[in-house]
Structures are given as structure tokens and as C-alpha cells.
Amino acid sequence: MASATQKSANELDHLLIQRLETGMGKVLGRLSAEKKRKILKSADTPELLYSILKLMPVSIEDAEKVEDAANAVRFRQRMLKAAGGALKAEDVRQLLGYKSVQAVYKAANNRRMLVVEDGGVKLFPKFQFAGGVLNPAIADVLGAAPNTSGWAILQFLVSGDEGLGKASPIALLRKGPAEAERVARFARALEA
């Protein structure tokens, strides 16, 4: 039997699904068959939703908001791809042998591992794990920029800094303590 928390979450899911079905029915009713065929070519759920919103008749202001949101989603996806993908907390727990998912979140909250939040889901970029262990240099980078968001740090690690040369900070973190210290020094600039 479901607990009260689970039951209320299930009820909320059901209500949201009903609202989405009603709303999507109205939206799809406004689209031509040609536009619907274009939408069906979408590869995944975010692309499907973006296709629907993009083809739906809206005001210019609404269209700009949708485009901005879609660009942000694509940017985050590119960053995570450049970081080797991402793991969810349960995957990290298993990989590192933590006793609970809460221990994973505690490590992230204590800035010992990098976490980003995407649509309410906490994701842990894969580059920070190798051979079933967490690269200890991650804590140094996070400690160098204690008030900087996970996304901003990930962007720095993926995009780099001119002062670090052509090598990405992610690659430098794998080279050892001296290079990791260089990356941490440059990460301090994120706080400025």
C-alpha cells in the first residue's frame, strides 16, 4: 500500500497528466495535419514539446520566451554531453559505494562533488568519476568558487579559460595535482 506521501504524489501526477491532456488537446486542435506530421518526427520528449510549442500560433513575446527556454535546454544538453553525460544520484551511490542517496546529496551540498539541477532532477556530470572513484580535484575546484552555481562551474570546466591554454579544464583535472591546482586557481575568477 502506498504511503500518504507517495499517494499524494501519485494524485498530483494524475492531476497534472489530466491538465496536460486537456491543454495538449486544445493545442493540437489548432494545428494543421502538416504541422502534426512535423511534430511526430521529433526524437525525444523535450524536442517533441519544443516542436509543438514552436508550431503553435502564439504572440511574438510568447514565441521569444519559448525560444529562450529551448536554447537554454539545448545549452545544458551540450554542456552535459561535453562532460561525458550525467548520472543520477542512485547511479552515483552505486558507483561510489555510498550507503544512501542522502550521502550523495550530502557530498554535493558539502561541495565535494559537482551537481547540477535540470528540471528538478539533480545530475552529476560523469567526467568527475573514473575507475569507480570521485576525482578529489573536484572538491578543490568547487572550494575555489563556493558561491558559484553548479551550471556555471560546469560551463567553466567544459569551455575552459584562455589562460589555461587549449586543454579543457576537465582534461587538466585528470592530469594530476599540479594541473588540478591550476584549474582551481582559474575557477576562483568565477567568484569575481
mmCIF file of C-alpha atoms in Angstrom:
data_model
loop_
_atom_site.group_PDB
_atom_site.id
_atom_site.type_symbol
_atom_site.label_atom_id
_atom_site.label_comp_id
_atom_site.label_asym_id
_atom_site.label_seq_id
_atom_site.Cartn_x
_atom_site.Cartn_y
_atom_site.Cartn_z
ATOM 1 C CA MET A 1 0.000 0.000 0.000
ATOM 2 C CA ALA A 2 1.310 3.459 -0.941
ATOM 3 C CA SER A 3 2.307 5.836 1.809
ATOM 4 C CA ALA A 4 0.493 9.160 2.205
ATOM 5 C CA THR A 5 3.404 10.991 0.564
ATOM 6 C CA GLN A 6 3.501 8.578 -2.362
ATOM 7 C CA LYS A 7 -0.257 8.678 -2.721
ATOM 8 C CA SER A 8 -0.353 12.454 -2.815
ATOM 9 C CA ALA A 9 2.490 12.451 -5.350
ATOM 10 C CA ASN A 10 0.558 9.943 -7.457
ATOM 11 C CA GLU A 11 -2.564 12.075 -7.196
ATOM 12 C CA LEU A 12 -0.574 15.147 -8.235
ATOM 13 C CA ASP A 13 0.844 13.238 -11.200
ATOM 14 C CA HIS A 14 -2.663 12.222 -12.214
ATOM 15 C CA LEU A 15 -3.958 15.805 -11.969
ATOM 16 C CA LEU A 16 -1.014 17.141 -13.966
ATOM 17 C CA ILE A 17 -1.481 14.489 -16.651
ATOM 18 C CA GLN A 18 -5.184 15.399 -16.907
ATOM 19 C CA ARG A 19 -4.337 19.092 -17.303
ATOM 20 C CA LEU A 20 -1.647 18.336 -19.864
ATOM 21 C CA GLU A 21 -4.004 16.121 -21.853
ATOM 22 C CA THR A 22 -6.696 18.813 -21.859
ATOM 23 C CA GLY A 23 -4.248 21.549 -22.776
ATOM 24 C CA MET A 24 -2.495 19.494 -25.431
ATOM 25 C CA GLY A 25 -5.857 18.530 -26.918
ATOM 26 C CA LYS A 26 -6.664 22.221 -27.334
ATOM 27 C CA VAL A 27 -3.233 22.991 -28.767
ATOM 28 C CA LEU A 28 -3.259 20.075 -31.201
ATOM 29 C CA GLY A 29 -6.762 21.039 -32.323
ATOM 30 C CA ARG A 30 -5.293 24.341 -33.544
ATOM 31 C CA LEU A 31 -2.575 22.697 -35.638
ATOM 32 C CA SER A 32 -2.839 21.562 -39.245
ATOM 33 C CA ALA A 33 -2.193 17.956 -40.257
ATOM 34 C CA GLU A 34 1.067 19.090 -41.894
ATOM 35 C CA LYS A 35 2.314 20.618 -38.640
ATOM 36 C CA LYS A 36 1.312 17.497 -36.725
ATOM 37 C CA ARG A 37 3.375 15.342 -39.137
ATOM 38 C CA LYS A 38 6.400 17.581 -38.499
ATOM 39 C CA ILE A 39 5.916 17.221 -34.751
ATOM 40 C CA LEU A 40 5.802 13.421 -34.967
ATOM 41 C CA LYS A 41 9.346 13.422 -36.364
ATOM 42 C CA SER A 42 10.668 14.661 -33.003
ATOM 43 C CA ALA A 43 13.345 12.429 -31.496
ATOM 44 C CA ASP A 44 12.585 12.775 -27.776
ATOM 45 C CA THR A 45 10.142 14.343 -25.323
ATOM 46 C CA PRO A 46 11.841 17.764 -24.985
ATOM 47 C CA GLU A 47 12.140 18.022 -28.769
ATOM 48 C CA LEU A 48 8.511 16.921 -29.143
ATOM 49 C CA LEU A 49 7.305 19.592 -26.733
ATOM 50 C CA TYR A 50 9.513 22.214 -28.348
ATOM 51 C CA SER A 51 8.149 21.254 -31.791
ATOM 52 C CA ILE A 52 4.584 21.618 -30.569
ATOM 53 C CA LEU A 53 5.271 24.982 -28.979
ATOM 54 C CA LYS A 54 7.238 26.209 -31.982
ATOM 55 C CA LEU A 55 4.432 25.373 -34.432
ATOM 56 C CA MET A 56 1.636 26.621 -32.197
ATOM 57 C CA PRO A 57 0.251 30.046 -33.046
ATOM 58 C CA VAL A 58 1.349 32.401 -30.252
ATOM 59 C CA SER A 59 2.244 36.016 -29.753
ATOM 60 C CA ILE A 60 5.770 37.186 -30.604
ATOM 61 C CA GLU A 61 6.538 37.662 -26.912
ATOM 62 C CA ASP A 62 5.466 34.088 -26.138
ATOM 63 C CA ALA A 63 7.483 32.756 -29.056
ATOM 64 C CA GLU A 64 10.607 34.543 -27.770
ATOM 65 C CA LYS A 65 10.121 33.008 -24.311
ATOM 66 C CA VAL A 66 9.725 29.549 -25.838
ATOM 67 C CA GLU A 67 12.822 30.066 -27.987
ATOM 68 C CA ASP A 68 14.832 31.277 -24.977
ATOM 69 C CA ALA A 69 13.746 28.261 -22.942
ATOM 70 C CA ALA A 70 14.579 25.888 -25.807
ATOM 71 C CA ASN A 71 18.005 27.484 -26.236
ATOM 72 C CA ALA A 72 18.680 27.067 -22.510
ATOM 73 C CA VAL A 73 17.718 23.381 -22.693
ATOM 74 C CA ARG A 74 19.960 22.791 -25.703
ATOM 75 C CA PHE A 75 22.843 24.627 -23.998
ATOM 76 C CA ARG A 76 22.537 22.485 -20.878
ATOM 77 C CA GLN A 77 22.375 19.334 -23.018
ATOM 78 C CA ARG A 78 25.552 20.357 -24.888
ATOM 79 C CA MET A 79 27.385 21.019 -21.616
ATOM 80 C CA LEU A 80 26.383 17.653 -20.163
ATOM 81 C CA LYS A 81 27.388 15.899 -23.375
ATOM 82 C CA ALA A 82 30.790 17.622 -23.299
ATOM 83 C CA ALA A 83 31.164 16.454 -19.679
ATOM 84 C CA GLY A 84 30.634 12.840 -20.755
ATOM 85 C CA GLY A 85 26.976 12.750 -19.780
ATOM 86 C CA ALA A 86 25.493 12.679 -16.310
ATOM 87 C CA LEU A 87 24.450 10.252 -13.625
ATOM 88 C CA LYS A 88 21.501 10.394 -11.262
ATOM 89 C CA ALA A 89 22.055 10.177 -7.518
ATOM 90 C CA GLU A 90 21.245 6.463 -7.294
ATOM 91 C CA ASP A 91 23.800 5.709 -10.012
ATOM 92 C CA VAL A 92 26.432 7.726 -8.122
ATOM 93 C CA ARG A 93 25.541 5.931 -4.894
ATOM 94 C CA GLN A 94 26.124 2.563 -6.537
ATOM 95 C CA LEU A 95 29.281 3.677 -8.349
ATOM 96 C CA LEU A 96 30.948 5.087 -5.244
ATOM 97 C CA GLY A 97 29.526 2.530 -2.803
ATOM 98 C CA TYR A 98 27.718 5.088 -0.651
ATOM 99 C CA LYS A 99 25.196 3.704 1.810
ATOM 100 C CA SER A 100 22.382 6.041 0.736
ATOM 101 C CA VAL A 101 21.353 8.596 -1.845
ATOM 102 C CA GLN A 102 21.310 11.115 1.010
ATOM 103 C CA ALA A 103 25.056 10.577 1.388
ATOM 104 C CA VAL A 104 25.470 11.505 -2.287
ATOM 105 C CA TYR A 105 23.430 14.680 -1.778
ATOM 106 C CA LYS A 106 25.426 15.487 1.363
ATOM 107 C CA ALA A 107 28.682 15.220 -0.577
ATOM 108 C CA ALA A 108 27.249 17.532 -3.231
ATOM 109 C CA ASN A 109 25.957 20.001 -0.624
ATOM 110 C CA ASN A 110 29.405 20.000 1.033
ATOM 111 C CA ARG A 111 30.861 20.759 -2.412
ATOM 112 C CA ARG A 112 32.863 17.572 -2.659
ATOM 113 C CA MET A 113 31.225 16.644 -5.974
ATOM 114 C CA LEU A 114 29.671 18.661 -8.778
ATOM 115 C CA VAL A 115 25.905 18.573 -9.144
ATOM 116 C CA VAL A 116 23.616 20.477 -11.484
ATOM 117 C CA GLU A 117 19.854 20.631 -11.411
ATOM 118 C CA ASP A 118 17.847 20.202 -14.580
ATOM 119 C CA GLY A 119 14.090 20.333 -14.416
ATOM 120 C CA GLY A 120 14.090 19.441 -10.733
ATOM 121 C CA VAL A 121 16.435 16.463 -11.249
ATOM 122 C CA LYS A 122 19.895 16.518 -9.705
ATOM 123 C CA LEU A 123 22.509 15.340 -12.179
ATOM 124 C CA PHE A 124 26.164 14.533 -11.557
ATOM 125 C CA PRO A 125 28.432 15.108 -14.596
ATOM 126 C CA LYS A 126 30.290 11.869 -15.394
ATOM 127 C CA PHE A 127 33.725 13.381 -16.029
ATOM 128 C CA GLN A 128 34.309 13.665 -12.263
ATOM 129 C CA PHE A 129 34.209 9.880 -11.808
ATOM 130 C CA ALA A 130 36.872 7.486 -13.054
ATOM 131 C CA GLY A 131 37.528 3.908 -12.069
ATOM 132 C CA GLY A 132 34.688 3.918 -9.551
ATOM 133 C CA VAL A 133 36.069 6.876 -7.591
ATOM 134 C CA LEU A 134 35.446 10.588 -7.416
ATOM 135 C CA ASN A 135 38.315 12.765 -8.649
ATOM 136 C CA PRO A 136 39.428 14.587 -5.457
ATOM 137 C CA ALA A 137 40.357 17.671 -7.508
ATOM 138 C CA ILE A 138 36.645 18.393 -7.982
ATOM 139 C CA ALA A 139 36.401 19.465 -4.337
ATOM 140 C CA ASP A 140 39.296 21.884 -4.880
ATOM 141 C CA VAL A 141 37.579 23.487 -7.872
ATOM 142 C CA LEU A 142 34.250 23.724 -6.041
ATOM 143 C CA GLY A 143 36.004 25.112 -2.966
ATOM 144 C CA ALA A 144 37.677 27.777 -5.089
ATOM 145 C CA ALA A 145 34.261 29.066 -6.165
ATOM 146 C CA PRO A 146 31.984 28.395 -3.171
ATOM 147 C CA ASN A 147 29.193 30.745 -4.260
ATOM 148 C CA THR A 148 29.150 29.764 -7.915
ATOM 149 C CA SER A 149 26.328 27.590 -9.232
ATOM 150 C CA GLY A 150 26.945 24.085 -10.480
ATOM 151 C CA TRP A 151 25.966 25.102 -14.008
ATOM 152 C CA ALA A 152 28.445 28.000 -14.033
ATOM 153 C CA ILE A 153 31.227 25.715 -12.812
ATOM 154 C CA LEU A 154 30.322 23.091 -15.397
ATOM 155 C CA GLN A 155 30.375 25.745 -18.106
ATOM 156 C CA PHE A 156 33.865 26.808 -16.985
ATOM 157 C CA LEU A 157 35.071 23.198 -16.904
ATOM 158 C CA VAL A 158 33.659 22.469 -20.356
ATOM 159 C CA SER A 159 34.519 25.773 -22.057
ATOM 160 C CA GLY A 160 37.810 26.499 -20.371
ATOM 161 C CA ASP A 161 39.716 29.686 -19.881
ATOM 162 C CA GLU A 162 42.150 31.370 -22.237
ATOM 163 C CA GLY A 163 44.806 31.361 -19.527
ATOM 164 C CA LEU A 164 44.723 27.561 -19.321
ATOM 165 C CA GLY A 165 45.624 27.169 -22.987
ATOM 166 C CA LYS A 166 43.848 24.867 -25.391
ATOM 167 C CA ALA A 167 43.343 21.985 -22.969
ATOM 168 C CA SER A 168 39.956 21.833 -21.318
ATOM 169 C CA PRO A 169 39.839 22.111 -17.538
ATOM 170 C CA ILE A 170 38.241 18.651 -17.489
ATOM 171 C CA ALA A 171 41.295 17.182 -19.239
ATOM 172 C CA LEU A 172 43.635 19.099 -16.922
ATOM 173 C CA LEU A 173 41.877 17.750 -13.816
ATOM 174 C CA ARG A 174 42.768 14.244 -14.970
ATOM 175 C CA LYS A 175 46.488 15.046 -15.318
ATOM 176 C CA GLY A 176 47.271 15.270 -11.620
ATOM 177 C CA PRO A 177 47.526 17.610 -8.654
ATOM 178 C CA ALA A 178 49.635 20.362 -10.267
ATOM 179 C CA GLU A 179 47.254 20.812 -13.199
ATOM 180 C CA ALA A 180 44.227 20.486 -10.899
ATOM 181 C CA GLU A 181 45.624 23.327 -8.767
ATOM 182 C CA ARG A 182 45.919 25.488 -11.901
ATOM 183 C CA VAL A 183 42.272 24.799 -12.741
ATOM 184 C CA ALA A 184 41.228 25.654 -9.168
ATOM 185 C CA ARG A 185 43.154 28.950 -9.342
ATOM 186 C CA PHE A 186 41.320 29.919 -12.518
ATOM 187 C CA ALA A 187 38.000 28.791 -11.011
ATOM 188 C CA ARG A 188 38.437 31.477 -8.315
ATOM 189 C CA ALA A 189 37.758 34.055 -11.047
ATOM 190 C CA LEU A 190 34.182 32.751 -11.232
ATOM 191 C CA GLU A 191 33.552 34.472 -7.893
ATOM 192 C CA ALA A 192 34.565 37.916 -9.188
#
